[in-house]
GROMACS .gro file of C-alpha atoms in nm:
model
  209
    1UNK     CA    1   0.000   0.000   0.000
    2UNK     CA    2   0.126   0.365  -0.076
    3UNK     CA    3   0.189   0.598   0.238
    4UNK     CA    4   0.237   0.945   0.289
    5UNK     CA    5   0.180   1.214   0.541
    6UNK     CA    6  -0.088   1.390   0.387
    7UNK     CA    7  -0.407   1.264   0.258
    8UNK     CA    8  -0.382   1.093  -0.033
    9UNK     CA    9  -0.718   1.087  -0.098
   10UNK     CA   10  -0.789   1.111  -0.484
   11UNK     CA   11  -1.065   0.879  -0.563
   12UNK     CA   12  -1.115   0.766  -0.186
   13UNK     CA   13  -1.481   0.628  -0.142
   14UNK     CA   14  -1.410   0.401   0.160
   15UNK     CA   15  -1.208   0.505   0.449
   16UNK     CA   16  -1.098   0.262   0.803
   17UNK     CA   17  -1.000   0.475   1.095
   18UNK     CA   18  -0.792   0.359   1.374
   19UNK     CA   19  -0.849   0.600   1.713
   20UNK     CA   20  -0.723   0.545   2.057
   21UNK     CA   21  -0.528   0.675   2.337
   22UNK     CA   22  -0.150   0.721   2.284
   23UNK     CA   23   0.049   0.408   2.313
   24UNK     CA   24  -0.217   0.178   2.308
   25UNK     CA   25  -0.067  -0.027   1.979
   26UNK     CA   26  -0.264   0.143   1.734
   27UNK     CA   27  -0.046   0.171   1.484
   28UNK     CA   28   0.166  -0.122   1.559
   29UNK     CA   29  -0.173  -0.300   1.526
   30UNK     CA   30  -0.227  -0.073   1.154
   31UNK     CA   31   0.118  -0.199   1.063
   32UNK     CA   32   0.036  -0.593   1.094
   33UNK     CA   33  -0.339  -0.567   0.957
   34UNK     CA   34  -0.240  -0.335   0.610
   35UNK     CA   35   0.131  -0.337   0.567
   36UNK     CA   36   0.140   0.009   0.639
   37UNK     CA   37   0.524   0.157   0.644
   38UNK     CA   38   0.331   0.420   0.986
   39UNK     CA   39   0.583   0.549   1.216
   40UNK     CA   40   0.563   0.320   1.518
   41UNK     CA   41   0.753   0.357   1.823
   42UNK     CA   42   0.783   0.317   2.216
   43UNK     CA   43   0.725   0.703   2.331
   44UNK     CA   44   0.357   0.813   2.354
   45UNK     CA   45   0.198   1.056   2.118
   46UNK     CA   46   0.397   0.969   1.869
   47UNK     CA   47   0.147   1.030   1.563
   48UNK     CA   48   0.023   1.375   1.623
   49UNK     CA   49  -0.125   1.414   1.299
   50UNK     CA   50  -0.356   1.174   1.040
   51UNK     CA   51  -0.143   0.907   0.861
   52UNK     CA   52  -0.277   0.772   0.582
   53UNK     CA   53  -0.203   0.432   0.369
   54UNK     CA   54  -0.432   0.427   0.035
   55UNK     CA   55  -0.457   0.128  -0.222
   56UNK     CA   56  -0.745   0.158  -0.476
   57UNK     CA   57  -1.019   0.337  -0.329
   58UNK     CA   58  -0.933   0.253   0.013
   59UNK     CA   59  -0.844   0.469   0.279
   60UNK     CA   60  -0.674   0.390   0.606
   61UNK     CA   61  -0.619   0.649   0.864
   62UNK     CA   62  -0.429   0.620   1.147
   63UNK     CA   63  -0.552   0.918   1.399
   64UNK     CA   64  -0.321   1.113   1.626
   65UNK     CA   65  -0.349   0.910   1.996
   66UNK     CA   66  -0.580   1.139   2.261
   67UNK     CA   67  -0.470   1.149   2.603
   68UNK     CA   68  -0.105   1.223   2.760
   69UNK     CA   69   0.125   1.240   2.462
   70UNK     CA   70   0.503   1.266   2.604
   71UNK     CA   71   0.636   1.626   2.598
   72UNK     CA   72   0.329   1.803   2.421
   73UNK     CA   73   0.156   2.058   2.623
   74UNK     CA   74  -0.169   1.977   2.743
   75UNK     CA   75  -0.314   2.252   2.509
   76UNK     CA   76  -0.154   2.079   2.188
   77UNK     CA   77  -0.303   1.761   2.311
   78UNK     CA   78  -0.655   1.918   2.334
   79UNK     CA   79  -0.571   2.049   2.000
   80UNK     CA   80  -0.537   1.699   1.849
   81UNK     CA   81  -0.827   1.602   2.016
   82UNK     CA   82  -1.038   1.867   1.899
   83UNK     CA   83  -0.907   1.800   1.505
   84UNK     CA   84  -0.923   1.448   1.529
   85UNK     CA   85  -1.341   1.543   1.602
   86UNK     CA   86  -1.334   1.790   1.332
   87UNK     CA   87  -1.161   1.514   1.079
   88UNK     CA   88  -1.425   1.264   1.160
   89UNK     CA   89  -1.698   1.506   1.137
   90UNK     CA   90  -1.564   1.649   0.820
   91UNK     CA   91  -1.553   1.316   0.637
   92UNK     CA   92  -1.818   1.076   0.803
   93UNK     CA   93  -1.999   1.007   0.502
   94UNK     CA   94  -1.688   0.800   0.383
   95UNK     CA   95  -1.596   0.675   0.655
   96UNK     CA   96  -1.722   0.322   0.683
   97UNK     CA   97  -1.534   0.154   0.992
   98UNK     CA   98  -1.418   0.313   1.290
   99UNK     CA   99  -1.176   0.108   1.478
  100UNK     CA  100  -1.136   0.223   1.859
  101UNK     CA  101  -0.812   0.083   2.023
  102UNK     CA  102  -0.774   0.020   2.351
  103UNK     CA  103  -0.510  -0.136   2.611
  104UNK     CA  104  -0.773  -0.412   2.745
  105UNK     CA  105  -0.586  -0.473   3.058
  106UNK     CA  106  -0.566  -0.099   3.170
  107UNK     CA  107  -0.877   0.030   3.041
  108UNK     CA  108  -1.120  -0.048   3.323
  109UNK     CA  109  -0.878   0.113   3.569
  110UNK     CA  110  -0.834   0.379   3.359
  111UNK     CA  111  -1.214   0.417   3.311
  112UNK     CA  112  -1.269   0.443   3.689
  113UNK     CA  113  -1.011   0.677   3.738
  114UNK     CA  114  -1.206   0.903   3.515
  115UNK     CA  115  -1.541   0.840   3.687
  116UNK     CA  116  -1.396   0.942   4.017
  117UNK     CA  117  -1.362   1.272   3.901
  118UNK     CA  118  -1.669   1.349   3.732
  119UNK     CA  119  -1.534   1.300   3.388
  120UNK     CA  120  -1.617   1.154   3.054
  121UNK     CA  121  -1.354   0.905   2.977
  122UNK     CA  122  -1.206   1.003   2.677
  123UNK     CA  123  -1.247   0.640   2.528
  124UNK     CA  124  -1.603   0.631   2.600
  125UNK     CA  125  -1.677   0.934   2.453
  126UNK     CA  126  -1.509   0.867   2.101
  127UNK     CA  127  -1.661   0.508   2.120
  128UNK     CA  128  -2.025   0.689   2.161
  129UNK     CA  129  -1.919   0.986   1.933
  130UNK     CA  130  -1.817   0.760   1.664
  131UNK     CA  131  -2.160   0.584   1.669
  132UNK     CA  132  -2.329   0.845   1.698
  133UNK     CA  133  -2.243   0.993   1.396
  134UNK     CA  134  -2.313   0.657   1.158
  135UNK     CA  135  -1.999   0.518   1.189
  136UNK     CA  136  -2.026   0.126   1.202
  137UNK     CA  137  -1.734   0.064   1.538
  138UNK     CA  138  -1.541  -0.249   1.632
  139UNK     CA  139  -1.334  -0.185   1.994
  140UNK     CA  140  -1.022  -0.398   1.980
  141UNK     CA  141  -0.888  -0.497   2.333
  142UNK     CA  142  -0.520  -0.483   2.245
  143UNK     CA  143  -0.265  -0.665   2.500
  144UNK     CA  144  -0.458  -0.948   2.538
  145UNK     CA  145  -0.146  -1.175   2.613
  146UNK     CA  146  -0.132  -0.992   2.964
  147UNK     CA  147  -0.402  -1.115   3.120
  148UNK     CA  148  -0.459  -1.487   3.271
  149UNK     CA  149  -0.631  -1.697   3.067
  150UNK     CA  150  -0.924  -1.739   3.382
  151UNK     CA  151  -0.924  -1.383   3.375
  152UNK     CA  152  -0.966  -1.311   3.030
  153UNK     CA  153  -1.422  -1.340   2.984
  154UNK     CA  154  -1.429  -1.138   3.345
  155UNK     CA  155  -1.239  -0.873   3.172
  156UNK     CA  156  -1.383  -0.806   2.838
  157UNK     CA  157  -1.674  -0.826   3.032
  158UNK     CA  158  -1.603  -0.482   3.261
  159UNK     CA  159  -1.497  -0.374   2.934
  160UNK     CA  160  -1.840  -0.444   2.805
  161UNK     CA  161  -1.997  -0.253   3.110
  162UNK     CA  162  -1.770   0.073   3.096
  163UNK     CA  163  -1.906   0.093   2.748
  164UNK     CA  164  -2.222   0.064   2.825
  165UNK     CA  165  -2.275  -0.249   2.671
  166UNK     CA  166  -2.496  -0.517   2.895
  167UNK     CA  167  -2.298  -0.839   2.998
  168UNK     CA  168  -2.203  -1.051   2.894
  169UNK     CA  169  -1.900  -0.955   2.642
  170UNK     CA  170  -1.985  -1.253   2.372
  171UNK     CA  171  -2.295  -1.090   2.305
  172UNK     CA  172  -2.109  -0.812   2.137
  173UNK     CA  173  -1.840  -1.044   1.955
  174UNK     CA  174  -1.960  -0.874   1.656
  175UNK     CA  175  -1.804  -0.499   1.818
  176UNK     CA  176  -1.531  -0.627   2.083
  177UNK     CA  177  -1.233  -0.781   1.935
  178UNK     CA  178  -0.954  -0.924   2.189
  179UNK     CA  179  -0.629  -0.942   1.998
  180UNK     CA  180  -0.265  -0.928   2.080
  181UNK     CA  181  -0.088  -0.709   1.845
  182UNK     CA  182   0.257  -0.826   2.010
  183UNK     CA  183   0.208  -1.148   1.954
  184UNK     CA  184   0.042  -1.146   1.601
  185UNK     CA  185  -0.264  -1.269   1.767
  186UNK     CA  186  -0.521  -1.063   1.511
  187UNK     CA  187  -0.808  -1.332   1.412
  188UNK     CA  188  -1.077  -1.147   1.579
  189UNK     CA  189  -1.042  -0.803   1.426
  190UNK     CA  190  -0.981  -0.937   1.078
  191UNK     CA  191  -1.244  -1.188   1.101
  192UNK     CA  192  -1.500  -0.816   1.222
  193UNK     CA  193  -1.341  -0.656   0.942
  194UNK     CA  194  -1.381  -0.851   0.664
  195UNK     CA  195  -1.755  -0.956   0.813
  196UNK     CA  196  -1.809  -0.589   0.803
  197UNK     CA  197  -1.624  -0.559   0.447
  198UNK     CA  198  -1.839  -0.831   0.308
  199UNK     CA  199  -2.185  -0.668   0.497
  200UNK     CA  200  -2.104  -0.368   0.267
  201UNK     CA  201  -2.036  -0.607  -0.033
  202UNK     CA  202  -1.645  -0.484  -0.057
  203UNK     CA  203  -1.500  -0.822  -0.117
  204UNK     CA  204  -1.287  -0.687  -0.355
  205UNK     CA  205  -1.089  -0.513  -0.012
  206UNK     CA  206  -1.008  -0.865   0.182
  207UNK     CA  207  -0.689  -0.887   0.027
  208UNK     CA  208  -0.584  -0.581   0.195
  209UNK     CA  209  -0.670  -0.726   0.513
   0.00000   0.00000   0.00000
């Protein structure tokens, strides 16, 4: 697939877009799905703008991470919030499949940690913004091969809850995908992706997945 830094966007009709919190394995996980040549490394907030991969009419976007990005300001990082919003807003009608990634082990802890001060989590909000606006969302529960294998169902299913999504998890299979990026572990997003690709009658996209 070609890359670049800006939009490469001529004759785009179907966009993916990868969101999440910095560090989370987003594009590490964009990387091992597409074959994307994205900048990946260890020290958060390193994508602070869209990065794009294109092949055909195919667009995949991998959004700045929200959340503490490692020396950036906290203004700059409401900035990239706020145009990662605009972005989404801007080209919703093409984008098809929203892909919210989150560290599974952390995220119910980080959740809380949010509710005890009266806030949003930032997570939650982009998982209900994205729906909201039409945009079909799978949640992948990266760093799956941290957790014990008795504990695994018990946590995608506070997952689940902080979502707002009723117990238990396997009843939303078809949005919750527990992978491992590290590890290569990546049946259960590609299997929602190409279901989703194949929903739309985009067949012709699998072998870019």
């Amino acid at each position: 697939m070609e890359t670049s830094k800006t939009a490469a966007e001529n004759g785009v009709s179907f966009e993916i877009i990868f969101v999440g919190r910095s560090n989370v394995g987003k594009s590490s996980l964009l990387r091992e799905l597409f074959g994307a040549k994205v900048r990946v490394g260890r020290r958060p907030g390193v994508t602070l703008r869209p990065r794009h991969a294109q092949a055909s009419d195919l667009l995949i976007t991998d959004m700045p991470g929200f959340g503490f990005m490692s020396g950036v300001k906290d203004r700059k990082q409401d900035i990239v919030k706020d145009q990662t919003v605009r972005y989404i807003e801007k080209n919703a009608e093409r984008i098809k499949i929203g892909v919210l990634v989150i560290d599974g082990p952390a995220f119910p802890q980080i959740v809380d940690r949010w509710d005890l001060r009266d806030q949003i989590p930032v997570d939650v909000e982009m998982f209900d913004f994205l729906r909201e606006v039409g945009i079909d969302t799978i949640v992948v529960s990266n760093k799956m091969d941290k957790v014990n294998e008795n504990e695994y169902d018990p946590l995608l299913d506070e997952i689940a809850v902080r979502l707002g999504l009723e117990p238990p998890w396997k009843n939303w299979k078809h949005i919750i995908a527990p992978i491992s990026a590290k590890k290569g572990d990546l049946k259960a997003i590609k299997g929602l992706l190409r279901d989703r690709l194949h929903e739309m009658k985009r067949d012709d996209l699998f072998k870019y997945v």
